[in-house]
XYZ file of N, CA and C in Angstrom:
837
model
N 73.998 113.486 213.937
C 74.408 114.817 213.473
C 73.269 115.453 212.695
N 73.201 116.751 212.745
C 72.160 117.477 212.029
C 72.273 117.246 210.529
N 71.151 117.372 209.850
C 71.135 117.252 208.393
C 71.778 118.466 207.756
N 72.377 118.279 206.577
C 72.996 119.393 205.857
C 72.123 119.865 204.706
N 71.110 119.074 204.331
C 70.156 119.504 203.311
C 68.740 119.262 203.809
N 67.796 119.989 203.239
C 66.386 119.841 203.598
C 65.548 119.992 202.332
N 64.353 119.424 202.346
C 63.455 119.487 201.190
C 62.297 120.437 201.490
N 62.008 121.319 200.530
C 60.881 122.223 200.642
C 60.144 122.256 199.302
N 58.818 122.408 199.364
C 58.043 122.479 198.131
C 58.237 123.823 197.467
N 58.269 123.815 196.147
C 58.464 125.045 195.394
C 57.580 125.032 194.151
N 57.270 126.191 193.656
C 56.524 126.358 192.411
C 57.523 126.814 191.347
N 57.875 125.938 190.464
C 58.856 126.239 189.423
C 58.147 126.767 188.178
N 58.593 127.962 187.745
C 58.022 128.607 186.571
C 59.079 128.667 185.475
N 58.719 128.205 184.288
C 59.631 128.210 183.148
C 58.835 128.537 181.892
N 59.510 128.798 180.767
C 58.775 129.090 179.527
C 57.803 127.994 179.113
N 58.071 126.770 179.553
C 57.197 125.661 179.172
C 56.006 125.478 180.107
N 55.970 126.281 181.194
C 54.838 126.170 182.108
C 55.259 126.169 183.560
N 54.356 125.711 184.431
C 54.606 125.675 185.857
C 54.470 124.247 186.374
N 55.246 123.975 187.443
C 55.165 122.658 188.066
C 55.433 122.801 189.554
N 54.694 122.051 190.362
C 54.924 121.996 191.796
C 55.851 120.805 192.073
N 56.953 121.077 192.779
C 57.878 119.979 193.060
C 58.721 120.327 194.284
N 59.293 119.318 194.947
C 60.182 119.601 196.078
C 61.553 120.071 195.581
N 62.185 120.912 196.376
C 63.520 121.415 196.047
C 64.456 121.099 197.208
N 65.715 120.814 196.896
C 66.721 120.527 197.914
C 67.447 121.816 198.273
N 67.448 122.153 199.557
C 68.049 123.386 200.038
C 69.158 123.075 201.034
N 70.132 123.996 201.121
C 71.172 123.887 202.144
C 70.592 124.264 203.498
N 70.903 123.494 204.518
C 70.439 123.789 205.866
C 71.274 124.923 206.447
N 70.615 125.846 207.077
C 71.275 126.930 207.801
C 70.790 126.903 209.236
N 71.713 126.721 210.184
C 71.372 126.666 211.597
C 72.419 127.428 212.407
N 72.039 127.929 213.566
C 73.016 128.636 214.399
C 73.945 127.658 215.105
N 75.181 128.064 215.275
C 76.112 127.355 216.145
C 76.598 128.333 217.188
N 76.280 128.048 218.451
C 76.795 128.873 219.539
C 78.110 128.278 220.015
N 79.132 129.108 220.053
C 80.453 128.677 220.515
C 80.626 129.172 221.944
N 80.895 128.232 222.860
C 81.108 128.587 224.263
C 82.520 128.202 224.688
N 83.071 128.966 225.608
C 84.356 128.663 226.224
C 84.110 128.453 227.710
N 84.288 127.215 228.170
C 84.059 126.935 229.584
C 82.669 127.286 230.044
N 81.680 127.101 229.161
C 80.296 127.376 229.505
C 79.846 128.795 229.233
N 80.768 129.696 228.912
C 80.425 131.086 228.632
C 80.298 131.294 227.127
N 79.241 131.974 226.722
C 78.989 132.198 225.305
C 80.019 133.155 224.724
N 80.628 132.759 223.598
C 81.605 133.586 222.904
C 81.009 134.207 221.645
N 80.339 133.396 220.827
C 79.824 133.886 219.551
C 78.767 132.928 219.044
N 77.921 133.446 218.163
C 76.954 132.624 217.442
C 77.150 132.891 215.960
N 77.298 131.829 215.197
C 77.451 131.970 213.750
C 76.411 131.115 213.057
N 75.870 131.618 211.963
C 74.945 130.831 211.162
C 75.766 129.999 210.196
N 75.594 128.667 210.262
C 76.435 127.790 209.454
C 75.646 126.600 208.946
N 76.223 125.893 207.989
C 75.708 124.597 207.559
C 76.330 123.543 208.469
N 75.540 122.721 209.153
C 76.104 121.728 210.071
C 77.111 120.816 209.372
N 78.106 120.420 210.128
C 79.159 119.548 209.609
C 80.520 120.174 209.806
N 81.508 119.369 210.208
C 82.871 119.850 210.440
C 82.898 120.991 211.456
N 82.020 120.904 212.460
C 81.928 121.975 213.451
C 83.206 122.108 214.274
N 83.878 121.000 214.556
C 85.113 121.078 215.347
C 86.197 121.794 214.554
N 86.288 121.496 213.254
C 87.200 122.258 212.403
C 86.827 123.734 212.419
N 85.531 124.008 212.328
C 85.049 125.394 212.290
C 85.500 126.169 213.517
N 85.322 125.603 214.702
C 85.662 126.362 215.906
C 87.173 126.502 216.058
N 87.946 125.495 215.626
C 89.407 125.641 215.648
C 89.840 126.800 214.746
N 89.305 126.829 213.543
C 89.653 127.905 212.629
C 89.182 129.255 213.122
N 87.996 129.291 213.703
C 87.451 130.544 214.229
C 88.334 131.103 215.341
N 88.712 130.253 216.303
C 89.522 130.737 217.421
C 90.916 131.148 216.970
N 91.465 130.448 215.973
C 92.754 130.870 215.420
C 92.613 132.230 214.743
N 91.559 132.399 213.941
C 91.341 133.661 213.240
C 91.142 134.820 214.203
N 90.580 134.542 215.387
C 90.353 135.578 216.385
C 91.567 135.801 217.278
N 92.658 135.056 217.041
C 93.871 135.225 217.830
C 93.786 134.638 219.218
N 92.811 133.738 219.474
C 92.639 133.170 220.804
C 93.467 131.918 221.022
N 93.823 131.221 219.939
C 94.706 130.056 220.019
C 95.705 130.138 218.872
N 96.794 129.368 219.008
C 97.779 129.311 217.942
C 98.083 127.904 217.489
N 97.781 126.917 218.350
C 97.977 125.507 218.018
C 96.756 124.736 218.496
N 96.529 123.579 217.875
C 95.340 122.795 218.200
C 95.332 122.329 219.644
N 96.521 122.082 220.211
C 96.603 121.546 221.577
C 96.090 122.520 222.623
N 95.874 123.781 222.246
C 95.335 124.733 223.210
C 93.863 124.480 223.486
N 93.185 123.708 222.628
C 91.822 123.256 222.907
C 91.921 121.825 223.435
N 91.565 121.632 224.685
C 91.704 120.312 225.307
C 90.440 119.473 225.221
N 89.298 120.104 224.965
C 88.042 119.347 224.843
C 87.042 120.172 224.062
N 86.203 119.469 223.302
C 85.114 120.094 222.560
C 83.922 119.150 222.618
N 82.822 119.617 223.172
C 81.659 118.737 223.296
C 80.381 119.523 223.002
N 79.419 118.819 222.409
C 78.109 119.416 222.156
C 77.311 119.429 223.447
N 76.648 120.538 223.696
C 75.783 120.633 224.862
C 74.434 119.997 224.555
N 73.742 119.591 225.606
C 72.436 118.973 225.431
C 71.451 119.996 224.889
N 70.729 119.586 223.872
C 69.708 120.446 223.279
C 68.927 119.636 222.264
N 67.605 119.792 222.260
C 66.771 118.995 221.359
C 65.800 119.894 220.612
N 65.367 119.396 219.443
C 64.364 120.129 218.677
C 62.971 119.671 219.087
N 61.944 120.096 218.335
C 60.563 119.768 218.692
C 60.281 118.274 218.627
N 61.104 117.538 217.863
C 60.915 116.091 217.753
C 61.792 115.313 218.725
N 62.491 116.025 219.608
C 63.322 115.358 220.600
C 64.694 114.950 220.107
N 65.080 115.415 218.933
C 66.397 115.061 218.395
C 67.458 116.057 218.852
N 68.674 115.561 219.114
C 69.796 116.425 219.471
C 70.038 117.424 218.339
N 70.176 118.692 218.684
C 70.338 119.723 217.654
C 71.794 119.947 217.256
N 72.728 119.624 218.136
C 74.152 119.837 217.856
C 74.440 121.282 217.478
N 73.776 122.211 218.162
C 73.930 123.619 217.823
C 74.628 124.437 218.898
N 75.137 123.795 219.945
C 75.929 124.478 220.970
C 77.176 123.641 221.218
N 78.344 124.239 220.971
C 79.615 123.527 221.137
C 80.419 124.239 222.223
N 80.718 123.508 223.281
C 81.433 124.076 224.429
C 82.883 123.590 224.404
N 83.813 124.524 224.487
C 85.238 124.205 224.399
C 85.919 124.428 225.742
N 86.921 123.618 226.003
C 87.787 123.814 227.156
C 89.177 124.149 226.640
N 89.734 125.256 227.104
C 91.059 125.677 226.680
C 92.092 125.317 227.753
N 93.296 125.025 227.290
C 94.363 124.676 228.229
C 94.677 125.847 229.159
N 94.669 127.035 228.604
C 94.918 128.247 229.381
C 93.688 129.135 229.316
N 93.210 129.573 230.449
C 92.012 130.408 230.486
C 92.261 131.729 229.770
N 91.267 132.159 229.002
C 91.340 133.455 228.324
C 90.073 134.226 228.644
N 90.148 135.547 228.648
C 88.921 136.336 228.877
C 87.916 136.053 227.761
N 86.685 135.801 228.123
C 85.632 135.527 227.146
C 84.718 136.735 227.056
N 84.623 137.279 225.867
C 83.720 138.398 225.633
C 83.051 138.168 224.292
N 81.907 138.788 224.100
C 81.213 138.652 222.825
C 82.123 139.126 221.710
N 82.146 138.387 220.617
C 83.028 138.707 219.505
C 82.813 140.151 219.034
N 83.928 140.859 218.794
C 83.846 142.267 218.435
C 83.565 142.500 216.958
N 83.627 141.439 216.141
C 83.371 141.555 214.704
C 84.291 142.589 214.055
N 85.568 142.500 214.398
C 86.581 143.341 213.775
C 86.462 143.320 212.267
N 86.141 142.152 211.703
C 86.258 141.980 210.264
C 85.007 142.336 209.482
N 83.961 142.834 210.129
C 82.775 143.189 209.366
C 82.888 144.596 208.807
N 82.169 144.844 207.717
C 82.222 146.149 207.098
C 81.583 147.233 207.942
N 80.791 146.857 208.950
C 80.082 147.852 209.753
C 80.726 148.071 211.113
N 81.997 147.668 211.273
C 82.596 147.702 212.600
C 82.989 149.101 213.022
N 83.072 150.052 212.089
C 83.400 151.413 212.450
C 84.892 151.678 212.520
N 85.729 150.683 212.253
C 87.168 150.883 212.270
C 87.631 151.431 210.939
N 88.617 152.318 210.980
C 89.194 152.764 209.722
C 90.130 151.689 209.204
N 90.529 151.794 207.942
C 91.382 150.778 207.343
C 92.678 150.580 208.086
N 93.330 151.679 208.494
C 94.616 151.556 209.170
C 94.467 150.843 210.508
N 93.398 151.150 211.254
C 93.171 150.483 212.535
C 93.013 148.983 212.339
N 92.245 148.574 211.330
C 92.036 147.157 211.068
C 93.345 146.481 210.691
N 94.126 147.102 209.811
C 95.404 146.522 209.399
C 96.346 146.378 210.582
N 96.419 147.407 211.418
C 97.318 147.366 212.575
C 96.926 146.271 213.543
N 95.611 146.076 213.745
C 95.171 145.066 214.704
C 95.481 143.664 214.214
N 95.269 143.392 212.926
C 95.571 142.065 212.392
C 97.075 141.794 212.469
N 97.884 142.804 212.135
C 99.338 142.611 212.180
C 99.786 142.292 213.599
N 99.171 142.939 214.585
C 99.533 142.700 215.977
C 99.106 141.316 216.441
N 97.925 140.855 215.999
C 97.384 139.586 216.472
C 98.062 138.365 215.872
N 98.480 138.422 214.616
C 98.958 137.230 213.929
C 100.241 136.679 214.547
N 100.234 135.369 214.824
C 101.416 134.703 215.366
C 102.321 134.159 214.274
N 101.850 134.190 213.028
C 102.560 133.510 211.957
C 102.831 134.452 210.781
N 103.880 135.266 210.894
C 104.237 136.125 209.754
C 104.492 135.277 208.514
N 104.071 135.787 207.376
C 104.244 135.048 206.125
C 105.660 135.265 205.621
N 106.382 134.162 205.420
C 107.781 134.233 205.007
C 107.894 134.757 203.583
N 109.094 135.236 203.249
C 109.344 135.721 201.896
C 109.191 134.610 200.871
N 109.498 133.371 201.271
C 109.422 132.257 200.322
C 107.994 131.976 199.888
N 107.299 131.174 200.656
C 105.917 130.843 200.339
C 105.823 129.920 199.139
N 104.588 129.588 198.735
C 104.408 128.653 197.619
C 104.729 129.319 196.286
N 105.313 128.558 195.378
C 105.523 129.001 194.009
C 104.610 128.154 193.133
N 103.702 128.811 192.416
C 102.652 128.089 191.698
C 102.629 128.538 190.238
N 102.565 127.563 189.341
C 102.444 127.853 187.918
C 101.057 128.433 187.631
N 101.000 129.362 186.675
C 99.721 130.009 186.374
C 98.651 129.005 185.956
N 99.016 128.022 185.149
C 98.022 127.049 184.693
C 97.530 126.184 185.848
N 98.419 125.863 186.780
C 98.014 125.086 187.954
C 97.065 125.904 188.815
N 97.412 127.176 189.047
C 96.548 128.039 189.858
C 95.187 128.228 189.193
N 95.194 128.419 187.880
C 93.936 128.622 187.155
C 93.032 127.397 187.224
N 93.615 126.212 187.393
C 92.817 124.992 187.459
C 92.261 124.676 188.831
N 92.744 125.366 189.867
C 92.303 125.044 191.226
C 90.815 125.303 191.452
N 90.230 126.412 190.948
C 88.781 126.590 191.152
C 87.939 125.463 190.549
N 88.362 124.914 189.403
C 87.618 123.797 188.810
C 87.704 122.566 189.703
N 88.882 122.332 190.272
C 89.027 121.211 191.204
C 88.151 121.423 192.425
N 88.156 122.657 192.936
C 87.302 122.978 194.087
C 85.840 122.711 193.761
N 85.402 123.179 192.614
C 84.000 122.995 192.216
C 83.642 121.516 192.074
N 84.563 120.723 191.561
C 84.292 119.296 191.358
C 84.079 118.554 192.674
N 84.546 119.144 193.776
C 84.420 118.505 195.083
C 83.304 119.104 195.924
N 82.492 119.982 195.328
C 81.383 120.611 196.041
C 80.100 119.796 195.865
N 80.021 118.699 196.561
C 78.869 117.814 196.404
C 77.584 118.472 196.897
N 77.656 119.249 197.978
C 76.456 119.893 198.501
C 76.012 121.035 197.602
N 76.959 121.729 196.967
C 76.580 122.773 196.020
C 75.842 122.169 194.840
N 76.307 121.010 194.373
C 75.638 120.349 193.253
C 74.191 120.022 193.607
N 73.951 119.683 194.871
C 72.600 119.302 195.290
C 71.709 120.508 195.558
N 72.308 121.632 196.003
C 71.500 122.755 196.461
C 71.736 124.053 195.687
N 72.924 124.246 195.136
C 73.262 125.504 194.466
C 73.384 126.675 195.422
N 73.495 126.413 196.726
C 73.454 127.503 197.693
C 74.554 127.526 198.721
N 75.735 127.007 198.384
C 76.815 126.947 199.370
C 78.111 127.525 198.815
N 78.873 128.160 199.696
C 80.227 128.588 199.367
C 81.197 127.449 199.656
N 82.397 127.568 199.117
C 83.414 126.547 199.362
C 84.766 127.199 199.535
N 85.631 126.515 200.274
C 87.027 126.915 200.426
C 87.861 125.646 200.388
N 89.043 125.762 199.820
C 89.920 124.600 199.733
C 91.364 124.992 199.957
N 92.111 124.092 200.571
C 93.551 124.259 200.719
C 94.243 123.337 199.731
N 95.182 123.897 198.971
C 95.852 123.178 197.904
C 97.363 123.210 198.091
N 98.014 122.117 197.653
C 99.464 122.100 197.536
C 99.852 122.867 196.275
N 101.093 123.349 196.180
C 101.500 124.116 195.000
C 101.366 123.371 193.681
N 101.327 122.029 193.721
C 101.177 121.266 192.476
C 99.722 121.085 192.071
N 98.792 121.688 192.826
C 97.377 121.619 192.491
C 96.598 120.540 193.211
N 97.242 119.776 194.080
C 96.553 118.737 194.837
C 95.651 119.365 195.901
N 94.385 118.973 195.893
C 93.443 119.461 196.903
C 93.641 118.670 198.190
N 94.001 119.366 199.266
C 94.249 118.713 200.551
C 93.004 118.670 201.425
N 92.203 119.714 201.371
C 90.969 119.765 202.160
C 90.003 120.727 201.490
N 88.738 120.335 201.395
C 87.682 121.175 200.837
C 86.507 121.153 201.807
N 85.982 122.321 202.102
C 84.832 122.430 202.989
C 83.790 123.349 202.352
N 82.502 123.049 202.618
C 81.393 123.859 202.124
C 80.597 124.417 203.297
N 79.994 125.586 203.087
C 79.160 126.170 204.135
C 78.300 127.274 203.540
N 77.193 127.561 204.217
C 76.310 128.638 203.795
C 77.015 129.992 203.892
N 78.001 130.095 204.785
C 78.780 131.321 204.949
C 80.195 131.138 204.428
N 80.662 132.063 203.612
C 82.019 131.925 203.054
C 83.078 131.969 204.142
N 82.835 132.766 205.205
C 83.812 132.836 206.292
C 83.863 131.522 207.067
N 82.719 130.864 207.200
C 82.704 129.567 207.879
C 83.455 128.514 207.078
N 83.291 128.519 205.743
C 84.004 127.559 204.909
C 85.506 127.724 205.075
N 85.967 128.978 205.149
C 87.398 129.230 205.350
C 87.836 128.785 206.736
N 87.037 129.090 207.762
C 87.377 128.639 209.115
C 87.483 127.112 209.169
N 86.627 126.420 208.433
C 86.648 124.958 208.459
C 87.940 124.396 207.866
N 88.415 124.959 206.749
C 89.652 124.422 206.174
C 90.860 124.846 206.999
N 90.823 126.056 207.577
C 91.920 126.468 208.450
C 91.941 125.606 209.710
N 90.767 125.305 210.248
C 90.695 124.408 211.400
C 91.236 123.032 211.085
N 90.932 122.532 209.875
C 91.501 121.245 209.449
C 93.022 121.330 209.452
N 93.574 122.387 208.867
C 95.026 122.545 208.806
C 95.628 122.615 210.207
N 94.964 123.332 211.101
C 95.463 123.453 212.470
C 95.502 122.093 213.156
N 94.460 121.303 212.979
C 94.391 119.988 213.621
C 95.342 118.977 212.980
N 95.774 119.266 211.749
C 96.736 118.395 211.066
C 98.175 118.905 211.221
N 98.368 119.879 212.093
C 99.685 120.487 212.315
C 100.260 121.075 211.036
N 99.382 121.687 210.212
C 99.820 122.325 208.974
C 99.815 123.853 209.079
N 99.666 124.372 210.289
C 99.709 125.818 210.526
C 100.992 126.132 211.281
N 101.779 127.122 210.810
C 101.487 128.034 209.711
C 101.523 127.326 208.356
N 100.615 127.746 207.469
C 100.447 127.087 206.172
C 101.073 127.934 205.067
N 102.321 128.322 205.263
C 102.982 129.224 204.308
C 103.142 128.607 202.934
N 103.198 127.270 202.879
C 103.439 126.595 201.598
C 102.146 126.211 200.890
N 100.985 126.623 201.407
C 99.708 126.200 200.843
C 98.990 127.363 200.171
N 98.010 126.999 199.330
C 97.189 127.970 198.607
C 95.744 127.803 199.072
N 95.129 128.896 199.474
C 93.713 128.904 199.845
C 92.908 129.404 198.661
N 91.921 128.610 198.224
C 91.046 128.996 197.126
C 89.628 129.138 197.673
N 88.965 130.256 197.326
C 87.594 130.483 197.776
C 86.698 130.660 196.562
N 85.440 130.260 196.710
C 84.527 130.197 195.566
C 83.896 131.533 195.223
N 84.056 132.531 196.078
C 83.436 133.827 195.818
C 84.455 134.941 195.793
N 84.113 136.044 196.468
C 85.008 137.186 196.479
C 86.002 137.085 197.626
N 87.042 137.913 197.577
C 88.055 137.950 198.631
C 87.836 139.210 199.462
N 87.087 139.078 200.540
C 86.838 140.204 201.426
C 88.004 140.383 202.388
N 87.987 141.503 203.110
C 88.999 141.737 204.133
C 89.006 140.603 205.147
N 87.811 140.132 205.538
C 87.726 139.092 206.558
C 88.418 137.817 206.122
N 88.257 137.430 204.854
C 88.886 136.194 204.381
C 90.397 136.349 204.293
N 90.858 137.509 203.849
C 92.301 137.749 203.828
C 92.847 137.740 205.248
N 92.115 138.338 206.174
C 92.522 138.333 207.579
C 92.709 136.909 208.092
N 91.770 136.027 207.785
C 91.866 134.649 208.238
C 93.085 133.951 207.640
N 93.339 134.201 206.355
C 94.518 133.610 205.716
C 95.797 134.095 206.383
N 95.856 135.381 206.686
C 97.039 135.947 207.337
C 97.216 135.362 208.732
N 96.137 135.212 209.472
C 96.221 134.664 210.826
C 96.735 133.225 210.817
N 96.476 132.485 209.736
C 96.951 131.103 209.622
C 98.304 131.013 208.922
N 98.872 132.154 208.544
C 100.166 132.143 207.877
C 100.139 131.559 206.485
N 98.982 131.596 205.815
C 98.849 131.045 204.467
C 99.559 131.964 203.477
N 100.272 131.375 202.511
C 101.092 132.176 201.614
C 100.382 132.744 200.402
N 99.259 132.117 199.979
C 98.597 132.558 198.749
C 97.099 132.346 198.864
N 96.346 133.333 198.377
C 94.889 133.252 198.365
C 94.390 133.560 196.965
N 93.582 132.664 196.418
C 92.980 132.870 195.115
C 91.469 132.871 195.234
N 90.817 133.818 194.547
C 89.367 133.945 194.619
C 88.775 133.927 193.224
N 87.599 133.344 193.103
C 86.908 133.297 191.823
C 86.414 134.684 191.429
N 86.107 135.506 192.422
C 85.572 136.837 192.145
C 86.571 137.899 192.593
N 86.073 139.108 192.870
C 86.935 140.263 193.121
C 87.333 140.377 194.588
N 88.454 141.028 194.857
C 88.791 141.404 196.233
C 88.274 142.801 196.537
N 88.259 143.154 197.795
C 87.956 144.531 198.181
C 89.265 145.313 198.291
N 89.164 146.640 198.361
C 90.366 147.465 198.449
C 91.138 147.189 199.735
N 90.424 147.030 200.861
C 91.097 146.784 202.127
C 91.718 145.388 202.158
N 91.090 144.437 201.470
C 91.671 143.101 201.370
C 93.017 143.156 200.653
N 93.086 143.938 199.577
C 94.346 144.084 198.841
C 95.386 144.779 199.718
N 94.988 145.801 200.464
C 95.926 146.511 201.334
C 96.509 145.582 202.389
N 95.648 144.762 203.003
C 96.121 143.838 204.030
C 97.046 142.780 203.435
N 96.680 142.222 202.284
C 97.528 141.219 201.640
C 98.896 141.799 201.311
N 98.924 143.021 200.798
C 100.194 143.655 200.445
C 101.070 143.842 201.671
N 100.464 144.308 202.768
C 101.239 144.571 203.983
C 101.705 143.285 204.653
N 100.889 142.235 204.581
C 101.200 140.992 205.293
C 102.124 140.059 204.510
N 102.326 140.309 203.223
C 103.160 139.427 202.423
C 102.399 138.306 201.754
N 101.075 138.411 201.704
C 100.219 137.385 201.109
C 100.056 137.636 199.611
N 100.228 136.591 198.812
C 99.925 136.690 197.386
C 98.416 136.585 197.208
N 97.829 137.580 196.542
C 96.384 137.617 196.360
C 96.063 137.700 194.874
N 95.274 136.728 194.394
C 94.816 136.714 193.006
C 93.304 136.628 192.987
N 92.688 137.385 192.082
C 91.241 137.372 191.953
C 90.810 137.085 190.530
N 89.505 136.933 190.356
C 88.927 136.634 189.045
C 89.599 135.420 188.397
N 89.781 134.364 189.200
C 90.352 133.116 188.682
C 89.270 132.401 187.877
N 89.254 132.673 186.589
C 88.224 132.116 185.712
C 88.863 131.670 184.413
N 88.762 130.367 184.150
C 89.387 129.849 182.938
C 90.893 130.016 183.006
N 91.465 130.671 181.990
C 92.909 130.864 181.952
C 93.319 132.268 182.361
N 92.390 133.068 182.867
C 92.705 134.448 183.216
C 92.650 134.657 184.723
N 93.345 135.685 185.175
C 93.344 136.039 186.595
C 93.921 137.436 186.744
N 93.595 138.088 187.838
C 94.213 139.351 188.224
C 95.075 139.094 189.452
N 96.346 139.441 189.385
C 97.255 139.272 190.518
C 97.454 140.644 191.155
N 97.085 140.776 192.424
C 97.071 142.073 193.086
C 98.302 142.329 193.949
N 98.823 141.292 194.602
C 99.937 141.504 195.528
C 100.923 140.350 195.442
N 102.193 140.659 195.649
C 103.263 139.668 195.775
C 103.178 138.602 194.677
N 103.157 139.081 193.439
C 102.976 138.191 192.297
C 104.171 137.358 191.933
N 105.315 137.553 192.590
C 106.501 136.774 192.266
C 106.347 135.292 192.526
N 105.370 134.904 193.339
C 105.158 133.476 193.617
C 104.368 132.780 192.503
N 103.790 133.546 191.592
C 103.022 132.981 190.483
C 103.884 133.045 189.231
N 104.242 131.886 188.717
C 105.165 131.822 187.584
C 104.405 131.509 186.302
N 104.811 132.162 185.220
C 104.161 131.946 183.929
C 104.617 130.638 183.326
N 103.685 129.885 182.733
C 104.016 128.642 182.048
C 104.925 128.953 180.865
N 105.845 128.027 180.518
C 106.772 128.262 179.416
C 106.080 128.562 178.089
N 104.904 127.967 177.861
C 104.217 128.157 176.590
C 103.249 129.330 176.595
N 103.222 130.104 177.701
C 102.309 131.251 177.777
C 103.021 132.496 177.263
N 102.468 133.121 176.260
C 103.075 134.303 175.679
C 102.554 135.563 176.360
N 103.444 136.516 176.652
C 102.972 137.763 177.256
C 102.097 138.534 176.272
N 101.074 139.211 176.789
C 100.161 139.969 175.951
C 99.991 141.359 176.536
N 100.153 142.361 175.686
C 100.008 143.732 176.139
C 98.531 144.096 176.215
N 98.209 144.859 177.265
C 96.809 145.300 177.410
C 96.500 146.390 176.390
């Protein structure tokens, strides 16, 4: 398998002087996803958990709904300058043939779609409407999930250059954590894990991401039927609109004991010892 870290020389400058030393960096390589030999998409990712990644990607794109719809996944032959297998082309076989076209990038900010068009398309594509129930999570438990996520980011500790996503049970138990150079890839990897473990729709689970909550990440959560999404940083306006319409609980700025709850906050319960405070 490809390496996930690489060493490069760097010139470190600090108040005490300069030093030449090697630095550990996160590897970024392309992964071409093919369906029956036809190219579907290329994503820049950190190698590892590629099968989870493609399962989550195809679910997010509305091309599959259960893991059994992918009957085979194999790396195509390809070598680097040293003759080593690159593991950068993954060819999938689907149980039912689907039209293969280059990914339309519905979820990018430059796609040219208005907000309503994007919301309507996601609502139409999703096979797993989010139930009224969903996970009920104590505020202190939710606030502690980013710290748990961070504690399991071994590659971030080594490189400082990776995003992370994790799926949690309502009691705060981390079920799966994945890291990647791209935040969308990290989410696809944990959703792919859930799909392969027959945990989709994941209405009873909480998705935690290490950065901001963009429209694309909310879209992926909705496509997997996830009931709650928490982000360390801010959401976008369209992300909040989609979460509100889809029934997803969305919380941002999960830092320490504070958070902003944007949509469907009834699933987040205040701890008995937490006193309300007026702004």
